[in-house]
mmCIF file of C-alpha atoms in Angstrom:
data_model
loop_
_atom_site.group_PDB
_atom_site.id
_atom_site.type_symbol
_atom_site.label_atom_id
_atom_site.label_comp_id
_atom_site.label_asym_id
_atom_site.label_seq_id
_atom_site.Cartn_x
_atom_site.Cartn_y
_atom_site.Cartn_z
ATOM 1 C CA UNK A 1 -8.351 17.179 -6.423
ATOM 2 C CA UNK A 2 -6.611 15.761 -3.609
ATOM 3 C CA UNK A 3 -2.952 15.395 -3.520
ATOM 4 C CA UNK A 4 -0.393 13.983 -1.178
ATOM 5 C CA UNK A 5 3.269 15.168 -0.847
ATOM 6 C CA UNK A 6 6.063 13.295 0.933
ATOM 7 C CA UNK A 7 9.608 14.306 1.418
ATOM 8 C CA UNK A 8 12.556 13.840 1.081
ATOM 9 C CA UNK A 9 12.570 11.145 -1.518
ATOM 10 C CA UNK A 10 15.864 9.612 -0.579
ATOM 11 C CA UNK A 11 17.730 9.998 2.621
ATOM 12 C CA UNK A 12 21.026 8.442 3.878
ATOM 13 C CA UNK A 13 21.522 8.812 7.667
ATOM 14 C CA UNK A 14 24.172 7.308 10.068
ATOM 15 C CA UNK A 15 23.233 4.938 12.809
ATOM 16 C CA UNK A 16 22.132 6.838 15.775
ATOM 17 C CA UNK A 17 20.961 10.030 14.017
ATOM 18 C CA UNK A 18 17.527 11.498 14.407
ATOM 19 C CA UNK A 19 14.870 11.151 11.633
ATOM 20 C CA UNK A 20 11.937 13.212 10.492
ATOM 21 C CA UNK A 21 9.845 12.561 7.635
ATOM 22 C CA UNK A 22 6.821 14.719 6.699
ATOM 23 C CA UNK A 23 3.653 14.009 4.820
ATOM 24 C CA UNK A 24 1.036 16.659 3.773
ATOM 25 C CA UNK A 25 -2.378 16.116 2.117
ATOM 26 C CA UNK A 26 -4.168 18.844 0.089
ATOM 27 C CA UNK A 27 -7.653 19.215 -1.158
ATOM 28 C CA UNK A 28 -9.458 17.340 1.635
ATOM 29 C CA UNK A 29 -10.336 17.598 5.334
ATOM 30 C CA UNK A 30 -10.015 15.158 8.375
ATOM 31 C CA UNK A 31 -8.476 12.404 6.359
ATOM 32 C CA UNK A 32 -7.220 9.160 7.787
ATOM 33 C CA UNK A 33 -3.528 9.179 7.668
ATOM 34 C CA UNK A 34 -1.082 6.174 7.589
ATOM 35 C CA UNK A 35 2.804 5.367 7.670
ATOM 36 C CA UNK A 36 3.916 2.202 6.222
ATOM 37 C CA UNK A 37 7.371 0.527 5.783
ATOM 38 C CA UNK A 38 8.351 -1.812 3.057
ATOM 39 C CA UNK A 39 11.719 -3.353 3.372
ATOM 40 C CA UNK A 40 13.370 -4.609 0.342
ATOM 41 C CA UNK A 41 11.311 -7.231 -1.614
ATOM 42 C CA UNK A 42 8.785 -7.432 1.152
ATOM 43 C CA UNK A 43 5.171 -6.429 1.817
ATOM 44 C CA UNK A 44 3.857 -3.351 3.352
ATOM 45 C CA UNK A 45 4.088 -3.090 7.240
ATOM 46 C CA UNK A 46 1.680 -0.493 8.965
ATOM 47 C CA UNK A 47 3.526 1.442 11.335
ATOM 48 C CA UNK A 48 0.994 4.258 12.539
ATOM 49 C CA UNK A 49 -2.354 5.481 11.570
ATOM 50 C CA UNK A 50 -4.142 8.480 12.694
ATOM 51 C CA UNK A 51 -8.050 9.571 12.413
ATOM 52 C CA UNK A 52 -7.703 12.990 13.684
ATOM 53 C CA UNK A 53 -5.382 15.677 15.076
ATOM 54 C CA UNK A 54 -3.152 14.408 17.870
ATOM 55 C CA UNK A 55 -4.747 10.760 17.643
ATOM 56 C CA UNK A 56 -2.024 8.248 16.831
ATOM 57 C CA UNK A 57 -2.270 4.510 16.942
ATOM 58 C CA UNK A 58 0.835 2.395 16.697
ATOM 59 C CA UNK A 59 0.752 -1.001 15.142
ATOM 60 C CA UNK A 60 4.120 -2.349 16.031
ATOM 61 C CA UNK A 61 6.562 -1.733 18.898
ATOM 62 C CA UNK A 62 9.637 0.090 17.441
ATOM 63 C CA UNK A 63 11.912 3.128 18.050
ATOM 64 C CA UNK A 64 9.880 5.211 15.663
ATOM 65 C CA UNK A 65 7.101 7.588 16.550
ATOM 66 C CA UNK A 66 4.514 9.773 14.627
ATOM 67 C CA UNK A 67 2.639 12.911 15.294
ATOM 68 C CA UNK A 68 -0.205 14.754 13.535
ATOM 69 C CA UNK A 69 0.119 18.405 14.616
ATOM 70 C CA UNK A 70 -2.277 19.455 11.892
ATOM 71 C CA UNK A 71 -5.267 18.051 10.185
ATOM 72 C CA UNK A 72 -3.509 17.367 7.086
ATOM 73 C CA UNK A 73 0.117 16.821 8.340
ATOM 74 C CA UNK A 74 1.651 13.542 9.425
ATOM 75 C CA UNK A 75 5.217 13.185 10.693
ATOM 76 C CA UNK A 76 7.294 10.153 11.207
ATOM 77 C CA UNK A 77 10.181 10.545 13.634
ATOM 78 C CA UNK A 78 13.104 8.706 15.343
ATOM 79 C CA UNK A 79 15.502 9.914 18.035
ATOM 80 C CA UNK A 80 18.108 7.379 17.140
ATOM 81 C CA UNK A 81 18.037 5.373 13.900
ATOM 82 C CA UNK A 82 19.072 1.750 13.808
ATOM 83 C CA UNK A 83 20.298 -0.271 10.831
ATOM 84 C CA UNK A 84 17.114 -2.054 10.772
ATOM 85 C CA UNK A 85 15.049 1.182 10.151
ATOM 86 C CA UNK A 86 16.257 1.063 6.376
ATOM 87 C CA UNK A 87 13.474 0.729 4.099
ATOM 88 C CA UNK A 88 11.051 2.431 1.780
ATOM 89 C CA UNK A 89 8.552 4.711 3.974
ATOM 90 C CA UNK A 90 5.165 5.357 2.466
ATOM 91 C CA UNK A 91 2.606 7.855 3.668
ATOM 92 C CA UNK A 92 -0.868 7.274 2.647
ATOM 93 C CA UNK A 93 -4.423 8.857 3.192
ATOM 94 C CA UNK A 94 -7.943 7.823 2.975
ATOM 95 C CA UNK A 95 -11.489 9.050 3.635
ATOM 96 C CA UNK A 96 -13.273 7.659 6.602
ATOM 97 C CA UNK A 97 -15.045 4.317 6.269
ATOM 98 C CA UNK A 98 -12.798 1.736 4.429
ATOM 99 C CA UNK A 99 -12.130 3.551 1.259
ATOM 100 C CA UNK A 100 -9.072 2.968 -0.719
ATOM 101 C CA UNK A 101 -5.806 4.681 0.188
ATOM 102 C CA UNK A 102 -3.771 6.976 -2.109
ATOM 103 C CA UNK A 103 -0.042 6.772 -1.239
ATOM 104 C CA UNK A 104 2.675 9.392 -1.405
ATOM 105 C CA UNK A 105 5.729 8.818 -3.558
ATOM 106 C CA UNK A 106 7.834 7.328 -0.627
ATOM 107 C CA UNK A 107 10.998 8.075 1.031
ATOM 108 C CA UNK A 108 13.955 5.565 0.455
ATOM 109 C CA UNK A 109 15.861 5.719 3.797
ATOM 110 C CA UNK A 110 19.221 4.067 4.085
ATOM 111 C CA UNK A 111 20.956 3.741 7.569
ATOM 112 C CA UNK A 112 24.547 3.367 7.500
ATOM 113 C CA UNK B 1 -2.390 -17.034 9.471
ATOM 114 C CA UNK B 2 -2.010 -13.797 7.232
ATOM 115 C CA UNK B 3 -5.259 -11.823 6.649
ATOM 116 C CA UNK B 4 -4.654 -11.536 2.990
ATOM 117 C CA UNK B 5 -2.450 -14.189 1.323
ATOM 118 C CA UNK B 6 -1.114 -14.084 -2.366
ATOM 119 C CA UNK B 7 1.311 -16.307 -4.328
ATOM 120 C CA UNK B 8 4.400 -14.170 -4.482
ATOM 121 C CA UNK B 9 5.258 -15.561 -7.845
ATOM 122 C CA UNK B 10 6.991 -14.372 -10.005
ATOM 123 C CA UNK B 11 4.608 -15.123 -12.869
ATOM 124 C CA UNK B 12 6.647 -15.177 -16.018
ATOM 125 C CA UNK B 13 4.392 -14.915 -19.184
ATOM 126 C CA UNK B 14 4.851 -13.882 -22.798
ATOM 127 C CA UNK B 15 3.264 -10.858 -24.304
ATOM 128 C CA UNK B 16 -0.178 -11.468 -25.224
ATOM 129 C CA UNK B 17 -0.929 -14.252 -22.614
ATOM 130 C CA UNK B 18 -3.852 -14.215 -20.326
ATOM 131 C CA UNK B 19 -2.748 -14.499 -16.619
ATOM 132 C CA UNK B 20 -4.787 -14.836 -13.463
ATOM 133 C CA UNK B 21 -3.796 -14.184 -9.827
ATOM 134 C CA UNK B 22 -5.940 -15.169 -6.898
ATOM 135 C CA UNK B 23 -5.846 -14.132 -3.219
ATOM 136 C CA UNK B 24 -7.698 -15.302 -0.268
ATOM 137 C CA UNK B 25 -8.692 -13.230 2.810
ATOM 138 C CA UNK B 26 -9.569 -14.468 6.287
ATOM 139 C CA UNK B 27 -11.803 -11.962 7.651
ATOM 140 C CA UNK B 28 -15.309 -12.810 6.623
ATOM 141 C CA UNK B 29 -16.542 -9.356 7.689
ATOM 142 C CA UNK B 30 -14.524 -7.746 4.968
ATOM 143 C CA UNK B 31 -16.590 -5.553 2.648
ATOM 144 C CA UNK B 32 -14.248 -3.628 0.587
ATOM 145 C CA UNK B 33 -11.656 -5.089 -1.764
ATOM 146 C CA UNK B 34 -9.014 -3.597 -4.092
ATOM 147 C CA UNK B 35 -6.198 -4.480 -6.519
ATOM 148 C CA UNK B 36 -3.167 -2.164 -6.340
ATOM 149 C CA UNK B 37 -0.244 -2.319 -8.726
ATOM 150 C CA UNK B 38 3.282 -1.452 -7.525
ATOM 151 C CA UNK B 39 6.215 -0.742 -10.034
ATOM 152 C CA UNK B 40 9.879 -1.411 -8.745
ATOM 153 C CA UNK B 41 10.927 1.308 -6.249
ATOM 154 C CA UNK B 42 7.470 3.234 -6.556
ATOM 155 C CA UNK B 43 4.501 3.591 -4.357
ATOM 156 C CA UNK B 44 1.467 1.307 -4.695
ATOM 157 C CA UNK B 45 -1.180 2.749 -6.888
ATOM 158 C CA UNK B 46 -4.851 1.758 -7.116
ATOM 159 C CA UNK B 47 -5.544 -0.457 -10.110
ATOM 160 C CA UNK B 48 -9.189 -1.302 -9.499
ATOM 161 C CA UNK B 49 -11.912 -1.848 -6.798
ATOM 162 C CA UNK B 50 -13.576 -5.375 -6.597
ATOM 163 C CA UNK B 51 -17.283 -5.691 -6.516
ATOM 164 C CA UNK B 52 -19.413 -8.708 -5.680
ATOM 165 C CA UNK B 53 -20.854 -8.761 -9.203
ATOM 166 C CA UNK B 54 -17.328 -8.485 -10.729
ATOM 167 C CA UNK B 55 -16.085 -5.760 -12.700
ATOM 168 C CA UNK B 56 -13.980 -5.168 -15.861
ATOM 169 C CA UNK B 57 -11.787 -2.400 -16.903
ATOM 170 C CA UNK B 58 -10.385 -2.801 -20.434
ATOM 171 C CA UNK B 59 -7.999 -5.843 -20.146
ATOM 172 C CA UNK B 60 -8.352 -6.177 -16.580
ATOM 173 C CA UNK B 61 -11.227 -8.270 -14.661
ATOM 174 C CA UNK B 62 -11.627 -8.612 -10.912
ATOM 175 C CA UNK B 63 -13.909 -11.135 -9.346
ATOM 176 C CA UNK B 64 -14.921 -11.702 -5.704
ATOM 177 C CA UNK B 65 -15.944 -14.996 -4.185
ATOM 178 C CA UNK B 66 -17.477 -14.404 -0.808
ATOM 179 C CA UNK B 67 -18.301 -17.924 -0.248
ATOM 180 C CA UNK B 68 -14.659 -19.124 -0.764
ATOM 181 C CA UNK B 69 -13.229 -15.800 0.554
ATOM 182 C CA UNK B 70 -11.049 -15.223 -2.479
ATOM 183 C CA UNK B 71 -10.487 -12.516 -4.965
ATOM 184 C CA UNK B 72 -9.048 -12.798 -8.438
ATOM 185 C CA UNK B 73 -7.570 -10.556 -11.147
ATOM 186 C CA UNK B 74 -7.408 -11.544 -14.725
ATOM 187 C CA UNK B 75 -5.190 -9.775 -17.173
ATOM 188 C CA UNK B 76 -5.839 -10.353 -20.950
ATOM 189 C CA UNK B 77 -3.432 -9.636 -23.808
ATOM 190 C CA UNK B 78 -0.494 -8.952 -21.423
ATOM 191 C CA UNK B 79 1.672 -6.014 -22.277
ATOM 192 C CA UNK B 80 5.517 -5.433 -21.311
ATOM 193 C CA UNK B 81 4.139 -2.604 -19.311
ATOM 194 C CA UNK B 82 1.931 -4.839 -17.191
ATOM 195 C CA UNK B 83 5.063 -6.088 -15.419
ATOM 196 C CA UNK B 84 4.798 -5.028 -11.746
ATOM 197 C CA UNK B 85 3.732 -6.445 -8.249
ATOM 198 C CA UNK B 86 0.140 -6.742 -7.919
ATOM 199 C CA UNK B 87 -1.230 -6.287 -4.313
ATOM 200 C CA UNK B 88 -4.527 -7.707 -3.113
ATOM 201 C CA UNK B 89 -6.203 -5.557 -0.530
ATOM 202 C CA UNK B 90 -9.259 -6.310 1.897
ATOM 203 C CA UNK B 91 -10.726 -4.106 4.581
ATOM 204 C CA UNK B 92 -10.894 -4.796 8.353
ATOM 205 C CA UNK B 93 -13.032 -2.309 9.797
ATOM 206 C CA UNK B 94 -11.751 1.114 8.786
ATOM 207 C CA UNK B 95 -8.271 -0.124 7.950
ATOM 208 C CA UNK B 96 -7.131 -1.961 4.706
ATOM 209 C CA UNK B 97 -5.008 -5.119 4.860
ATOM 210 C CA UNK B 98 -2.541 -5.465 2.228
ATOM 211 C CA UNK B 99 -1.389 -8.991 0.859
ATOM 212 C CA UNK B 100 2.238 -9.498 0.229
ATOM 213 C CA UNK B 101 1.901 -8.948 -3.601
ATOM 214 C CA UNK B 102 2.237 -11.187 -6.609
ATOM 215 C CA UNK B 103 5.166 -10.311 -9.119
ATOM 216 C CA UNK B 104 4.277 -10.373 -12.872
ATOM 217 C CA UNK B 105 6.974 -10.259 -15.403
ATOM 218 C CA UNK B 106 5.731 -10.157 -18.962
ATOM 219 C CA UNK B 107 8.595 -11.116 -21.555
ATOM 220 C CA UNK B 108 8.749 -10.320 -25.182
#
């Protein structure tokens, strides 16, 4: 069976510090991978998606970046965090072709 | 206009009540639809897919109306544990588009 792992679960970081969130998927190959952010009480905002190694598409301009160094690994990064980067970050995977997404358990980031 | 729109609620209902949520989608080319459930401070989880013929899973029934471009979710005999936010989802090509969610609160 397929599983998705995301860590850390919670993170408190000062403004201006770097960020690295990691997501890995097991039990499947060539998944589509996604990073979402959810602000408190708000909907899901798609940040990045990837259909293959090294292929990253960005949905919104921001100071975040994403990388996919391996088939089942997706990393969200920032060089300098802003207060507005606080939120609930969710990684998800899906098979190719409009199938449902499965989400990781999320990282709750607070920038102080 | 948002691609998938939902009434944010909250819907406050007593235990045992029947409650229905609707959502509308703007992309007439969408083929895949889903309902997700999200508990407070947790990740969204797939509740059920939505098929053209309608489908039922226990107390939950999902319907798709392509002519009017709306999707519905009916919950019968509401339980306290049904309290959550329900997300309506449609595809746009290979991507899924999530609605903002409808919050349900089931009271004793």
